[in-house]
Amino acid sequence: MTSLNFKPRVPVFDANVRVGHRHDELSACADRATLLAEMDRCGVARAVIYHAQTDEISPIDGNHALETWLAADGRLVPQWSIMPTPASLAQVQALHQQGRVTSVRLHNTWLAGLPFRPWAYAELLTWLSEQQIPLWIPLPDLDADALVSTLQAFPNLVTVCVGAHYTHHLLLRPLLRGVPNAYLELSRYEPIGEIEALRDEFGARRLVYGSWYARYAMGPMLFYLHHTNLSETELALVCAGNLERILGGVTQ
Amino acid sequence: MIEGTEVIDFHGHVGRWDRYGMNDDPALLLHAMDAAGIDLSCVFHIFHPDGTTGNDLTARFVAQHPDRFIGFVYVSPLMPARMLPELARAIDELGFPAIKLYPPYTPWPLSEPQWFPIYEFANARGLTVLFHTGPEPQSYPKLVGEIAPRYPHANFVIGHAGNTPVERAQAIAAAQANPNVYLETCSTFRTPGVIEQLVNEAGADRVIFGSDLPLMDPRPQLGKIITADISEDAKRLIIGDNARRLLKL
C-alpha cells in the first residue's frame, strides 16, 4: 500500500553519498549537520561518503577534506579516493595502516589520457586485491571494454559499479555475468522493471542501494525499492546487508 | 490510488527503444504502476513523423487496458500537411484528449511558425499540449512562455520542467508569467530540492507528476514526489488532481 508519506521499513545504509562543494557546483550537502538531517528525514541510518573535490580535482586534497565530516558515531563511513600515482597510493596505504580503509573510489584518470587498463593500473589493483579492499567504480564515461577486461584480470578484486544510467542498459548484464565480484549500485538505474529483473537473473546479493546524494535526491530510489516484489530478506540485503558484507563489517 | 487520490502519470511512451531497455510490454508497465499505486498513465508514440502510424499503435495499446491508459496524439511539422487532419482524427475518432510534441526531432524551435497550426488547433478545442523541453535549442522552456499568451484557451505542459538548472529556471518563469503553463516532473536528473523548488516558486497547482515510462520505471519518479519535503495537499495536486483538471476527467 502506497502512502503519501514514506519511510523505509528496513535498516538503510547508503553506499554512495558525495559531500561538500565541487569546484564548479555548490552542493545541497555543505556540512555534516545538513547531511545527517537529510538522512534522518529519509530514514537512512548510515552512509558511505566521499568528497566532491575528488571527482574532478584532487583525490589527495579531497581525502583530506573528508576528515572534517567524520565523527565517532560511525554514521558516516569514509570512502577514500585513489588513483595510480605514488602519492595517492601512499596516502591510502597510510590510512589503511591506521585501520581506516573499508573501501576506495576510483578517480577518473582516463580523462587525462591514462586508461583503465592493466598496464596502467596493475600495481594499484593488485594491492587492493591483496588487502581485500573493495573498489567503487563510477560507470559514467568509463570505457566498457577497459572496465570488463581489466576487472577480469583481477578476479579477486571486489568492485561496486556506481551510477549506471539507462544508457548503460546493454552493458550491465555482460558486466555482471563476466565479473562475478562486481556489484551494482542503483542510484540512477531506472529502466522499467530492471531491479526485479536483475534480481531474478543475478540475485539480490549483487545489488546495492545508493542515492548518490547530493547529486541526486536520497529518497526516490528507496521508495522504488520498497515498491518492488523483492522479499523482505532481499530488500534488507539491498538496502544495507550487501554493503555491510562488502565493507567487511567494519564501519570506520 | 494513494490515500484516496487517483494517481495519474502524465508522461509515458508506447514503442520500444531497445538499446536503452525501453519495452512497452503492458505487463511491465502495469506491474510497476500497480506496485506504486498509479491508476492511469498517459502514453504517446513519438517515433513516426507521420503521426498516424504511432497514434494507431497508441490506440491499440490503450485498447488493451482502457481503464489504465490514456492516449495522447503526436504529430510533427516534418510532415506539415498531415498535422491538422491527424490531430482531428486522433482527437475525434481515437478519443485522445491531449497532444504531445517533441521539438528535438525537428529543426524548428517550438516558437517557430511551423508549429503554429498545432497551437491554433489546441486553442480552438481547449486542449492541453505536452512538450518535451530541455537544453536543446528547439526545446527551451522560455519559448513556451513566449507562445502561451497567444493561445489562452490551450494549456501548455513543460515536460521535464526543463530538465537542467538553467532551463528549469526558464520553465518556472514561464509558469509564473502564464496561467496556462504547467510543469511536469519526470527526469533522470533527480536533483535534491527540485520538486520543492517547483512547488515553492510556481505553486503546487501548476506541477504535474510524470515518469517517462517505460523508458524509466515510474516508481522512482513517483518517489520524487512522495519523498519531497512538501505538504500532503501539494502531493495530492501533483500526483493526480492537476492532471484530472487538465484532462477534464
Short mmCIF file of C-alpha atoms in Angstrom, two decimals:
data_model
loop_
_atom_site.label_atom_id
_atom_site.label_comp_id
_atom_site.label_asym_id
_atom_site.label_seq_id
_atom_site.Cartn_x
_atom_site.Cartn_y
_atom_site.Cartn_z
CA MET A 1 0.00 0.00 0.00
CA THR A 2 1.48 3.32 -1.05
CA SER A 3 1.26 6.26 1.33
CA LEU A 4 1.73 9.99 0.89
CA ASN A 5 4.45 9.73 3.50
CA PHE A 6 7.20 7.18 3.02
CA LYS A 7 9.70 5.77 5.46
CA PRO A 8 11.82 2.67 4.82
CA ARG A 9 10.84 -0.42 6.78
CA VAL A 10 14.32 -1.96 6.83
CA PRO A 11 17.62 -0.51 8.03
CA VAL A 12 19.30 1.58 5.34
CA PHE A 13 22.99 2.04 4.67
CA ASP A 14 23.57 4.34 1.69
CA ALA A 15 26.51 3.20 -0.45
CA ASN A 16 27.07 6.40 -2.39
CA VAL A 17 26.97 9.89 -0.89
CA ARG A 18 29.01 12.81 -2.15
CA VAL A 19 29.75 15.55 0.36
CA GLY A 20 31.00 19.10 0.01
CA HIS A 21 31.07 21.51 -2.90
CA ARG A 22 32.58 20.80 -6.28
CA HIS A 23 34.76 23.47 -7.83
CA ASP A 24 32.02 24.26 -10.32
CA GLU A 25 28.85 23.38 -8.46
CA LEU A 26 27.52 24.13 -5.00
CA SER A 27 26.07 21.20 -3.13
CA ALA A 28 22.88 20.87 -1.11
CA CYS A 29 25.09 18.95 1.27
CA ALA A 30 27.52 21.55 2.54
CA ASP A 31 28.09 20.32 6.06
CA ARG A 32 27.74 17.29 8.28
CA ALA A 33 24.63 18.54 10.08
CA THR A 34 22.77 19.05 6.80
CA LEU A 35 23.64 15.57 5.65
CA LEU A 36 22.58 13.95 8.90
CA ALA A 37 19.30 15.88 8.86
CA GLU A 38 18.53 14.64 5.34
CA MET A 39 19.47 11.09 6.30
CA ASP A 40 17.11 11.29 9.26
CA ARG A 41 14.32 12.70 7.09
CA CYS A 42 14.73 9.86 4.60
CA GLY A 43 15.25 7.12 7.16
CA VAL A 44 18.89 6.41 6.32
CA ALA A 45 20.94 5.21 9.27
CA ARG A 46 24.45 5.26 7.79
CA ALA A 47 26.19 6.31 4.61
CA VAL A 48 29.45 5.77 2.79
CA ILE A 49 30.72 9.25 1.92
CA TYR A 50 33.38 10.64 -0.39
CA HIS A 51 34.31 14.25 -1.01
CA ALA A 52 33.20 16.12 -4.13
CA GLN A 53 36.68 17.58 -4.58
CA THR A 54 37.90 14.11 -5.51
CA ASP A 55 35.58 13.94 -8.53
CA GLU A 56 37.49 16.24 -10.84
CA ILE A 57 40.25 17.94 -8.89
CA SER A 58 42.35 16.00 -6.40
CA PRO A 59 41.82 12.70 -4.63
CA ILE A 60 44.58 13.62 -2.18
CA ASP A 61 43.17 17.02 -1.19
CA GLY A 62 39.62 15.70 -1.30
CA ASN A 63 40.52 12.90 1.09
CA HIS A 64 41.96 15.46 3.49
CA ALA A 65 38.72 17.46 3.25
CA LEU A 66 36.71 14.37 4.10
CA GLU A 67 38.18 14.22 7.58
CA THR A 68 36.02 17.10 8.83
CA TRP A 69 32.88 15.10 8.08
CA LEU A 70 33.75 12.16 10.30
CA ALA A 71 32.82 11.56 13.90
CA ALA A 72 32.93 8.76 16.42
CA ASP A 73 29.25 7.91 15.99
CA GLY A 74 30.14 6.00 12.81
CA ARG A 75 27.10 7.13 10.82
CA LEU A 76 29.32 8.47 8.03
CA VAL A 77 31.80 5.92 6.74
CA PRO A 78 34.71 7.44 4.81
CA GLN A 79 35.50 6.33 1.30
CA TRP A 80 38.92 7.42 0.14
CA SER A 81 39.51 8.24 -3.49
CA ILE A 82 42.52 6.82 -5.22
CA MET A 83 44.47 6.96 -8.47
CA PRO A 84 47.53 5.07 -9.74
CA THR A 85 50.22 7.50 -8.66
CA PRO A 86 52.78 7.01 -5.88
CA ALA A 87 51.43 9.91 -3.83
CA SER A 88 47.84 8.76 -3.96
CA LEU A 89 48.72 5.16 -3.23
CA ALA A 90 50.94 6.21 -0.31
CA GLN A 91 48.13 8.31 1.19
CA VAL A 92 45.62 5.46 1.11
CA GLN A 93 48.18 2.90 2.28
CA ALA A 94 48.93 5.08 5.30
CA LEU A 95 45.22 5.29 6.08
CA HIS A 96 45.00 1.53 5.69
CA GLN A 97 47.80 1.02 8.17
CA GLN A 98 45.70 3.03 10.63
CA GLY A 99 42.76 0.67 10.01
CA ARG A 100 40.66 3.37 8.40
CA VAL A 101 40.08 1.99 4.91
CA THR A 102 36.98 -0.07 4.22
CA SER A 103 36.58 0.95 0.56
CA VAL A 104 38.16 3.21 -2.04
CA ARG A 105 36.80 5.05 -5.04
CA LEU A 106 38.40 5.25 -8.44
CA HIS A 107 39.45 8.72 -9.58
CA ASN A 108 38.95 9.32 -13.29
CA THR A 109 42.37 9.27 -14.98
CA TRP A 110 41.21 8.36 -18.46
CA LEU A 111 40.10 11.96 -18.98
CA ALA A 112 43.81 12.77 -18.67
CA GLY A 113 44.88 10.04 -21.06
CA LEU A 114 45.54 7.16 -18.70
CA PRO A 115 43.06 4.38 -19.49
CA PHE A 116 41.69 1.89 -17.00
CA ARG A 117 43.90 -0.92 -18.32
CA PRO A 118 46.08 -3.46 -16.51
CA TRP A 119 49.32 -1.93 -17.79
CA ALA A 120 48.36 1.33 -16.06
CA TYR A 121 46.52 0.01 -13.01
CA ALA A 122 48.21 -3.30 -12.14
CA GLU A 123 50.07 -2.07 -9.04
CA LEU A 124 47.00 -0.41 -7.57
CA LEU A 125 44.57 -3.23 -8.36
CA THR A 126 47.00 -5.88 -7.16
CA TRP A 127 47.38 -4.11 -3.82
CA LEU A 128 43.60 -3.69 -3.40
CA SER A 129 43.09 -7.37 -4.22
CA GLU A 130 45.74 -8.47 -1.73
CA GLN A 131 44.33 -6.25 1.01
CA GLN A 132 40.72 -7.22 0.18
CA ILE A 133 39.73 -3.58 -0.18
CA PRO A 134 36.64 -3.10 -2.37
CA LEU A 135 36.80 -0.56 -5.16
CA TRP A 136 33.89 1.73 -6.13
CA ILE A 137 33.96 2.48 -9.87
CA PRO A 138 31.83 5.29 -11.36
CA LEU A 139 30.42 3.98 -14.63
CA PRO A 140 29.72 7.27 -16.41
CA ASP A 141 32.34 7.95 -19.07
CA LEU A 142 34.32 4.77 -18.40
CA ASP A 143 35.10 2.66 -21.44
CA ALA A 144 33.16 -0.58 -21.11
CA ASP A 145 35.80 -2.76 -22.73
CA ALA A 146 38.52 -1.41 -20.45
CA LEU A 147 36.29 -1.91 -17.43
CA VAL A 148 35.34 -5.53 -18.05
CA SER A 149 38.65 -6.76 -19.44
CA THR A 150 40.64 -5.12 -16.65
CA LEU A 151 38.40 -6.43 -13.88
CA GLN A 152 38.58 -9.91 -15.39
CA ALA A 153 42.36 -9.71 -15.00
CA PHE A 154 41.89 -9.17 -11.24
CA PRO A 155 39.31 -11.80 -10.32
CA ASN A 156 39.73 -11.42 -6.56
CA LEU A 157 39.04 -7.71 -6.58
CA VAL A 158 35.59 -6.76 -5.26
CA THR A 159 34.04 -3.81 -7.06
CA VAL A 160 30.89 -1.76 -6.77
CA CYS A 161 29.88 -0.13 -10.06
CA VAL A 162 28.07 3.11 -9.35
CA GLY A 163 25.96 5.48 -11.38
CA ALA A 164 24.59 3.14 -14.04
CA HIS A 165 22.08 5.02 -16.17
CA TYR A 166 19.61 3.72 -18.72
CA THR A 167 22.31 4.42 -21.30
CA HIS A 168 24.31 1.59 -19.66
CA HIS A 169 21.48 -0.88 -20.17
CA LEU A 170 23.30 -3.05 -22.71
CA LEU A 171 26.47 -3.16 -20.62
CA LEU A 172 25.15 -4.32 -17.28
CA ARG A 173 24.31 -7.95 -17.98
CA PRO A 174 27.63 -8.78 -19.67
CA LEU A 175 29.39 -6.94 -16.87
CA LEU A 176 27.63 -8.77 -14.05
CA ARG A 177 27.97 -12.09 -15.88
CA GLY A 178 31.61 -11.60 -16.78
CA VAL A 179 32.81 -10.16 -13.49
CA PRO A 180 31.39 -12.24 -10.64
CA ASN A 181 32.84 -9.99 -7.94
CA ALA A 182 31.16 -6.86 -9.34
CA TYR A 183 28.15 -5.38 -7.56
CA LEU A 184 25.74 -2.85 -8.99
CA GLU A 185 24.86 0.34 -7.11
CA LEU A 186 21.40 1.52 -8.09
CA SER A 187 21.22 5.30 -7.67
CA ARG A 188 20.47 6.16 -11.30
CA TYR A 189 19.32 2.90 -12.79
CA GLU A 190 15.68 3.36 -13.77
CA PRO A 191 14.74 1.25 -16.84
CA ILE A 192 11.33 -0.21 -16.14
CA GLY A 193 11.31 -3.38 -14.07
CA GLU A 194 15.06 -3.73 -14.15
CA ILE A 195 15.72 -4.06 -10.43
CA GLU A 196 13.39 -7.02 -10.23
CA ALA A 197 14.77 -8.47 -13.48
CA LEU A 198 18.37 -8.19 -12.30
CA ARG A 199 17.36 -9.76 -9.00
CA ASP A 200 15.86 -12.67 -10.95
CA GLU A 201 18.98 -13.09 -13.11
CA PHE A 202 21.81 -12.38 -10.69
CA GLY A 203 20.29 -12.47 -7.21
CA ALA A 204 19.65 -9.69 -4.74
CA ARG A 205 23.16 -10.10 -3.35
CA ARG A 206 24.59 -8.32 -6.39
CA LEU A 207 22.52 -5.13 -5.89
CA VAL A 208 23.35 -2.26 -3.55
CA TYR A 209 21.26 0.76 -2.64
CA GLY A 210 22.98 4.09 -3.09
CA SER A 211 21.47 7.51 -3.61
CA TRP A 212 24.44 9.49 -4.92
CA TYR A 213 23.11 12.29 -2.75
CA ALA A 214 23.68 15.27 -3.03
CA ARG A 215 23.92 14.83 -6.79
CA TYR A 216 20.53 13.10 -6.62
CA ALA A 217 17.78 13.08 -4.03
CA MET A 218 18.13 10.47 -1.31
CA GLY A 219 14.58 9.20 -1.10
CA PRO A 220 13.29 8.20 -4.57
CA MET A 221 15.29 5.01 -5.08
CA LEU A 222 14.46 3.89 -1.56
CA PHE A 223 10.80 4.44 -2.34
CA TYR A 224 11.28 2.39 -5.51
CA LEU A 225 12.98 -0.49 -3.72
CA HIS A 226 10.15 -0.61 -1.20
CA HIS A 227 7.58 -0.88 -4.00
CA THR A 228 9.05 -3.88 -5.80
CA ASN A 229 8.34 -7.56 -5.30
CA LEU A 230 11.65 -8.07 -3.52
CA SER A 231 11.13 -10.20 -0.43
CA GLU A 232 11.83 -8.61 2.93
CA THR A 233 15.08 -10.55 3.09
CA GLU A 234 16.12 -9.33 -0.35
CA LEU A 235 15.10 -5.76 0.48
CA ALA A 236 17.22 -5.84 3.63
CA LEU A 237 20.19 -7.12 1.67
CA VAL A 238 19.92 -4.44 -1.00
CA CYS A 239 19.31 -1.60 1.47
CA ALA A 240 22.13 -2.47 3.87
CA GLY A 241 23.19 -6.10 4.17
CA ASN A 242 25.14 -6.38 0.96
CA LEU A 243 27.05 -3.19 1.67
CA GLU A 244 27.87 -4.31 5.19
CA ARG A 245 29.19 -7.56 3.79
CA ILE A 246 31.25 -5.81 1.11
CA LEU A 247 32.80 -3.50 3.66
CA GLY A 248 33.60 -6.46 5.86
CA GLY A 249 31.52 -5.28 8.75
CA VAL A 250 34.00 -2.54 9.55
CA THR A 251 32.48 0.93 9.72
CA GLN A 252 35.36 3.26 10.21
CA MET B 1 -4.83 5.22 -5.67
CA ILE B 2 -2.83 6.75 -2.86
CA GLU B 3 -4.79 7.67 0.25
CA GLY B 4 -7.91 8.46 -1.75
CA THR B 5 -6.17 10.36 -4.56
CA GLU B 6 -6.32 8.89 -8.05
CA VAL B 7 -2.75 8.88 -9.34
CA ILE B 8 -2.18 9.96 -12.95
CA ASP B 9 1.17 9.69 -14.70
CA PHE B 10 1.16 12.42 -17.34
CA HIS B 11 4.22 11.35 -19.37
CA GLY B 12 4.63 7.90 -20.91
CA HIS B 13 5.53 6.25 -24.17
CA VAL B 14 4.42 3.50 -26.48
CA GLY B 15 7.09 1.74 -28.52
CA ARG B 16 10.45 0.09 -27.96
CA TRP B 17 13.88 1.68 -27.67
CA ASP B 18 15.84 -1.48 -27.21
CA ARG B 19 19.32 -0.11 -26.73
CA TYR B 20 18.11 1.63 -23.57
CA GLY B 21 15.85 -1.12 -22.27
CA MET B 22 12.61 0.63 -23.16
CA ASN B 23 9.98 -2.06 -23.63
CA ASP B 24 6.28 -1.29 -23.83
CA ASP B 25 5.09 -4.71 -22.71
CA PRO B 26 1.85 -3.74 -20.93
CA ALA B 27 2.52 -6.29 -18.20
CA LEU B 28 5.74 -4.49 -17.29
CA LEU B 29 4.00 -1.14 -17.12
CA LEU B 30 1.05 -2.44 -15.15
CA HIS B 31 3.27 -4.24 -12.65
CA ALA B 32 5.18 -1.03 -11.92
CA MET B 33 2.02 1.08 -11.84
CA ASP B 34 0.22 -1.32 -9.51
CA ALA B 35 3.20 -1.59 -7.18
CA ALA B 36 3.29 2.17 -6.74
CA GLY B 37 -0.45 2.93 -6.74
CA ILE B 38 -0.59 4.60 -10.16
CA ASP B 39 -4.10 4.39 -11.61
CA LEU B 40 -3.69 5.93 -15.05
CA SER B 41 -0.77 6.58 -17.38
CA CYS B 42 -0.84 8.92 -20.36
CA VAL B 43 1.07 7.47 -23.31
CA PHE B 44 2.07 8.50 -26.82
CA HIS B 45 4.23 7.25 -29.67
CA ILE B 46 6.77 9.77 -30.94
CA PHE B 47 8.86 7.70 -33.35
CA HIS B 48 6.84 8.16 -36.55
CA PRO B 49 6.73 11.66 -38.08
CA ASP B 50 3.54 10.96 -39.99
CA GLY B 51 1.72 10.81 -36.68
CA THR B 52 -0.81 8.28 -37.91
CA THR B 53 1.41 5.22 -37.57
CA GLY B 54 2.31 5.95 -33.97
CA ASN B 55 -1.14 7.15 -32.99
CA ASP B 56 -2.68 3.94 -34.24
CA LEU B 57 -0.14 1.97 -32.22
CA THR B 58 -1.01 4.08 -29.20
CA ALA B 59 -4.71 3.44 -29.73
CA ARG B 60 -4.13 -0.31 -29.95
CA PHE B 61 -2.01 -0.19 -26.81
CA VAL B 62 -4.63 1.76 -24.88
CA ALA B 63 -7.42 -0.51 -26.09
CA GLN B 64 -5.84 -3.44 -24.25
CA HIS B 65 -6.35 -1.68 -20.91
CA PRO B 66 -8.59 1.34 -21.47
CA ASP B 67 -9.14 1.76 -17.75
CA ARG B 68 -5.40 2.21 -17.15
CA PHE B 69 -4.02 4.16 -20.12
CA ILE B 70 -4.90 7.41 -21.89
CA GLY B 71 -3.51 8.11 -25.36
CA PHE B 72 -2.14 11.48 -26.46
CA VAL B 73 -1.85 12.40 -30.13
CA TYR B 74 1.57 13.01 -31.68
CA VAL B 75 2.16 14.99 -34.86
CA SER B 76 5.24 16.55 -36.38
CA PRO B 77 5.85 19.57 -38.61
CA LEU B 78 8.25 17.36 -40.57
CA MET B 79 5.05 16.37 -42.40
CA PRO B 80 3.02 19.57 -42.19
CA ALA B 81 0.17 18.55 -44.46
CA ARG B 82 -0.67 15.68 -42.14
CA MET B 83 -0.73 17.62 -38.89
CA LEU B 84 -4.26 19.02 -38.79
CA PRO B 85 -6.05 16.02 -40.33
CA GLU B 86 -4.22 13.72 -37.93
CA LEU B 87 -4.97 15.90 -34.92
CA ALA B 88 -8.65 15.89 -35.81
CA ARG B 89 -8.68 12.13 -36.41
CA ALA B 90 -6.89 11.26 -33.20
CA ILE B 91 -8.97 13.59 -31.05
CA ASP B 92 -12.35 12.88 -32.63
CA GLU B 93 -12.03 9.24 -33.66
CA LEU B 94 -9.42 7.75 -31.35
CA GLY B 95 -10.63 9.76 -28.38
CA PHE B 96 -7.25 11.17 -27.36
CA PRO B 97 -7.66 14.16 -25.02
CA ALA B 98 -4.27 15.89 -25.38
CA ILE B 99 -1.28 16.48 -27.67
CA LYS B 100 2.39 15.53 -27.27
CA LEU B 101 5.12 17.38 -29.21
CA TYR B 102 8.84 16.60 -29.45
CA PRO B 103 10.70 19.59 -30.91
CA PRO B 104 14.20 18.00 -30.93
CA TYR B 105 13.01 15.63 -33.66
CA THR B 106 12.64 18.68 -35.92
CA PRO B 107 14.92 21.57 -36.93
CA TRP B 108 12.48 24.14 -35.58
CA PRO B 109 12.31 25.72 -32.15
CA LEU B 110 8.84 25.31 -30.73
CA SER B 111 8.15 29.02 -31.13
CA GLU B 112 8.63 28.92 -34.92
CA PRO B 113 5.63 29.22 -37.29
CA GLN B 114 5.90 25.58 -38.35
CA TRP B 115 4.24 24.71 -35.02
CA PHE B 116 1.50 27.34 -35.01
CA PRO B 117 -1.25 25.26 -36.67
CA ILE B 118 -0.99 22.79 -33.82
CA TYR B 119 -1.34 25.52 -31.21
CA GLU B 120 -4.26 27.07 -33.07
CA PHE B 121 -5.97 23.68 -33.12
CA ALA B 122 -5.37 23.20 -29.39
CA ASN B 123 -6.57 26.72 -28.64
CA ALA B 124 -9.77 26.25 -30.64
CA ARG B 125 -10.51 22.96 -28.89
CA GLY B 126 -9.32 23.94 -25.39
CA LEU B 127 -6.74 21.15 -25.38
CA THR B 128 -3.54 20.57 -23.47
CA VAL B 129 -0.16 20.34 -25.23
CA LEU B 130 2.72 18.49 -23.56
CA PHE B 131 6.18 19.48 -24.79
CA HIS B 132 9.47 17.76 -24.37
CA THR B 133 11.73 20.52 -23.04
CA GLY B 134 15.38 20.73 -22.12
CA PRO B 135 18.70 22.23 -23.13
CA GLU B 136 18.16 21.62 -26.85
CA PRO B 137 17.58 24.93 -28.71
CA GLN B 138 14.33 23.64 -30.19
CA SER B 139 13.02 22.89 -26.70
CA TYR B 140 13.91 25.80 -24.46
CA PRO B 141 11.13 26.27 -21.90
CA LYS B 142 11.31 30.03 -22.30
CA LEU B 143 9.83 29.51 -25.77
CA VAL B 144 6.71 28.02 -24.16
CA GLY B 145 6.46 31.23 -22.19
CA GLU B 146 6.50 33.14 -25.47
CA ILE B 147 3.72 31.21 -27.17
CA ALA B 148 1.42 30.57 -24.19
CA PRO B 149 -0.16 34.05 -24.04
CA ARG B 150 -1.06 33.87 -27.71
CA TYR B 151 -3.23 30.78 -27.16
CA PRO B 152 -5.09 31.44 -23.90
CA HIS B 153 -7.66 28.66 -24.33
CA ALA B 154 -4.98 25.98 -24.61
CA ASN B 155 -2.85 24.68 -21.75
CA PHE B 156 0.86 24.01 -22.15
CA VAL B 157 2.78 21.50 -20.05
CA ILE B 158 6.55 21.85 -19.92
CA GLY B 159 7.75 18.26 -19.95
CA HIS B 160 10.70 17.51 -17.65
CA ALA B 161 10.22 21.04 -16.24
CA GLY B 162 13.24 21.98 -18.33
CA ASN B 163 15.36 19.08 -17.07
CA THR B 164 18.51 21.03 -16.15
CA PRO B 165 19.01 24.06 -13.87
CA VAL B 166 19.13 26.90 -16.41
CA GLU B 167 16.18 25.52 -18.34
CA ARG B 168 14.31 24.77 -15.10
CA ALA B 169 14.52 28.44 -14.20
CA GLN B 170 13.08 29.27 -17.62
CA ALA B 171 10.26 26.79 -17.04
CA ILE B 172 9.37 28.26 -13.67
CA ALA B 173 9.41 31.77 -15.11
CA ALA B 174 7.09 30.66 -17.92
CA ALA B 175 4.65 29.20 -15.40
CA GLN B 176 4.82 32.28 -13.20
CA ALA B 177 4.03 34.52 -16.16
CA ASN B 178 1.27 32.44 -17.73
CA PRO B 179 -1.73 30.84 -16.02
CA ASN B 180 -1.97 28.23 -18.78
CA VAL B 181 1.57 26.84 -18.30
CA TYR B 182 2.28 23.77 -16.13
CA LEU B 183 5.44 21.94 -15.12
CA GLU B 184 5.83 18.17 -15.47
CA THR B 185 8.32 16.37 -13.27
CA CYS B 186 9.96 13.39 -14.98
CA SER B 187 13.73 13.44 -15.35
CA THR B 188 16.73 11.26 -14.68
CA PHE B 189 18.19 14.40 -13.08
CA ARG B 190 16.73 13.79 -9.65
CA THR B 191 18.48 16.75 -8.07
CA PRO B 192 17.60 17.28 -4.40
CA GLY B 193 15.08 20.04 -3.85
CA VAL B 194 13.74 20.25 -7.39
CA ILE B 195 10.16 19.31 -6.53
CA GLU B 196 10.27 21.70 -3.59
CA GLN B 197 11.56 24.45 -5.90
CA LEU B 198 8.79 23.90 -8.43
CA VAL B 199 6.13 23.99 -5.72
CA ASN B 200 7.54 26.98 -3.90
CA GLU B 201 8.17 29.08 -7.00
CA ALA B 202 5.37 28.07 -9.37
CA GLY B 203 2.75 26.69 -6.97
CA ALA B 204 1.62 23.12 -6.34
CA ASP B 205 -1.41 23.66 -8.56
CA ARG B 206 0.95 24.02 -11.53
CA VAL B 207 3.08 20.92 -11.06
CA ILE B 208 2.18 17.56 -12.63
CA PHE B 209 3.66 14.13 -11.99
CA GLY B 210 5.12 12.32 -14.98
CA SER B 211 7.54 9.42 -15.21
CA ASP B 212 8.63 8.82 -18.84
CA LEU B 213 7.59 5.19 -18.53
CA PRO B 214 8.61 2.72 -19.86
CA LEU B 215 11.94 4.41 -20.65
CA MET B 216 12.08 4.89 -16.92
CA ASP B 217 10.32 2.99 -14.18
CA PRO B 218 7.55 5.16 -12.73
CA ARG B 219 8.34 4.15 -9.17
CA PRO B 220 11.43 6.31 -8.51
CA GLN B 221 9.77 9.15 -10.39
CA LEU B 222 6.71 8.93 -8.14
CA GLY B 223 9.12 8.58 -5.25
CA LYS B 224 10.48 12.03 -6.09
CA ILE B 225 7.07 13.49 -5.23
CA ILE B 226 6.27 11.31 -2.24
CA THR B 227 9.67 11.86 -0.58
CA ALA B 228 9.81 15.60 -1.32
CA ASP B 229 9.59 17.98 1.61
CA ILE B 230 6.19 19.39 0.64
CA SER B 231 2.72 19.22 2.15
CA GLU B 232 0.31 16.33 1.64
CA ASP B 233 -2.09 18.71 -0.10
CA ALA B 234 0.66 19.63 -2.56
CA LYS B 235 1.42 15.95 -3.19
CA ARG B 236 -2.25 15.24 -3.96
CA LEU B 237 -2.36 18.05 -6.51
CA ILE B 238 0.84 16.90 -8.20
CA ILE B 239 0.17 13.16 -8.36
CA GLY B 240 -3.36 13.42 -9.70
CA ASP B 241 -5.64 16.37 -9.11
CA ASN B 242 -3.92 18.77 -11.52
CA ALA B 243 -3.87 16.18 -14.30
CA ARG B 244 -7.54 15.39 -13.75
CA ARG B 245 -8.33 19.06 -14.22
CA LEU B 246 -6.27 19.38 -17.42
CA LEU B 247 -7.67 16.19 -18.92
CA LYS B 248 -11.23 17.08 -17.86
CA LEU B 249 -11.68 13.68 -16.23
#
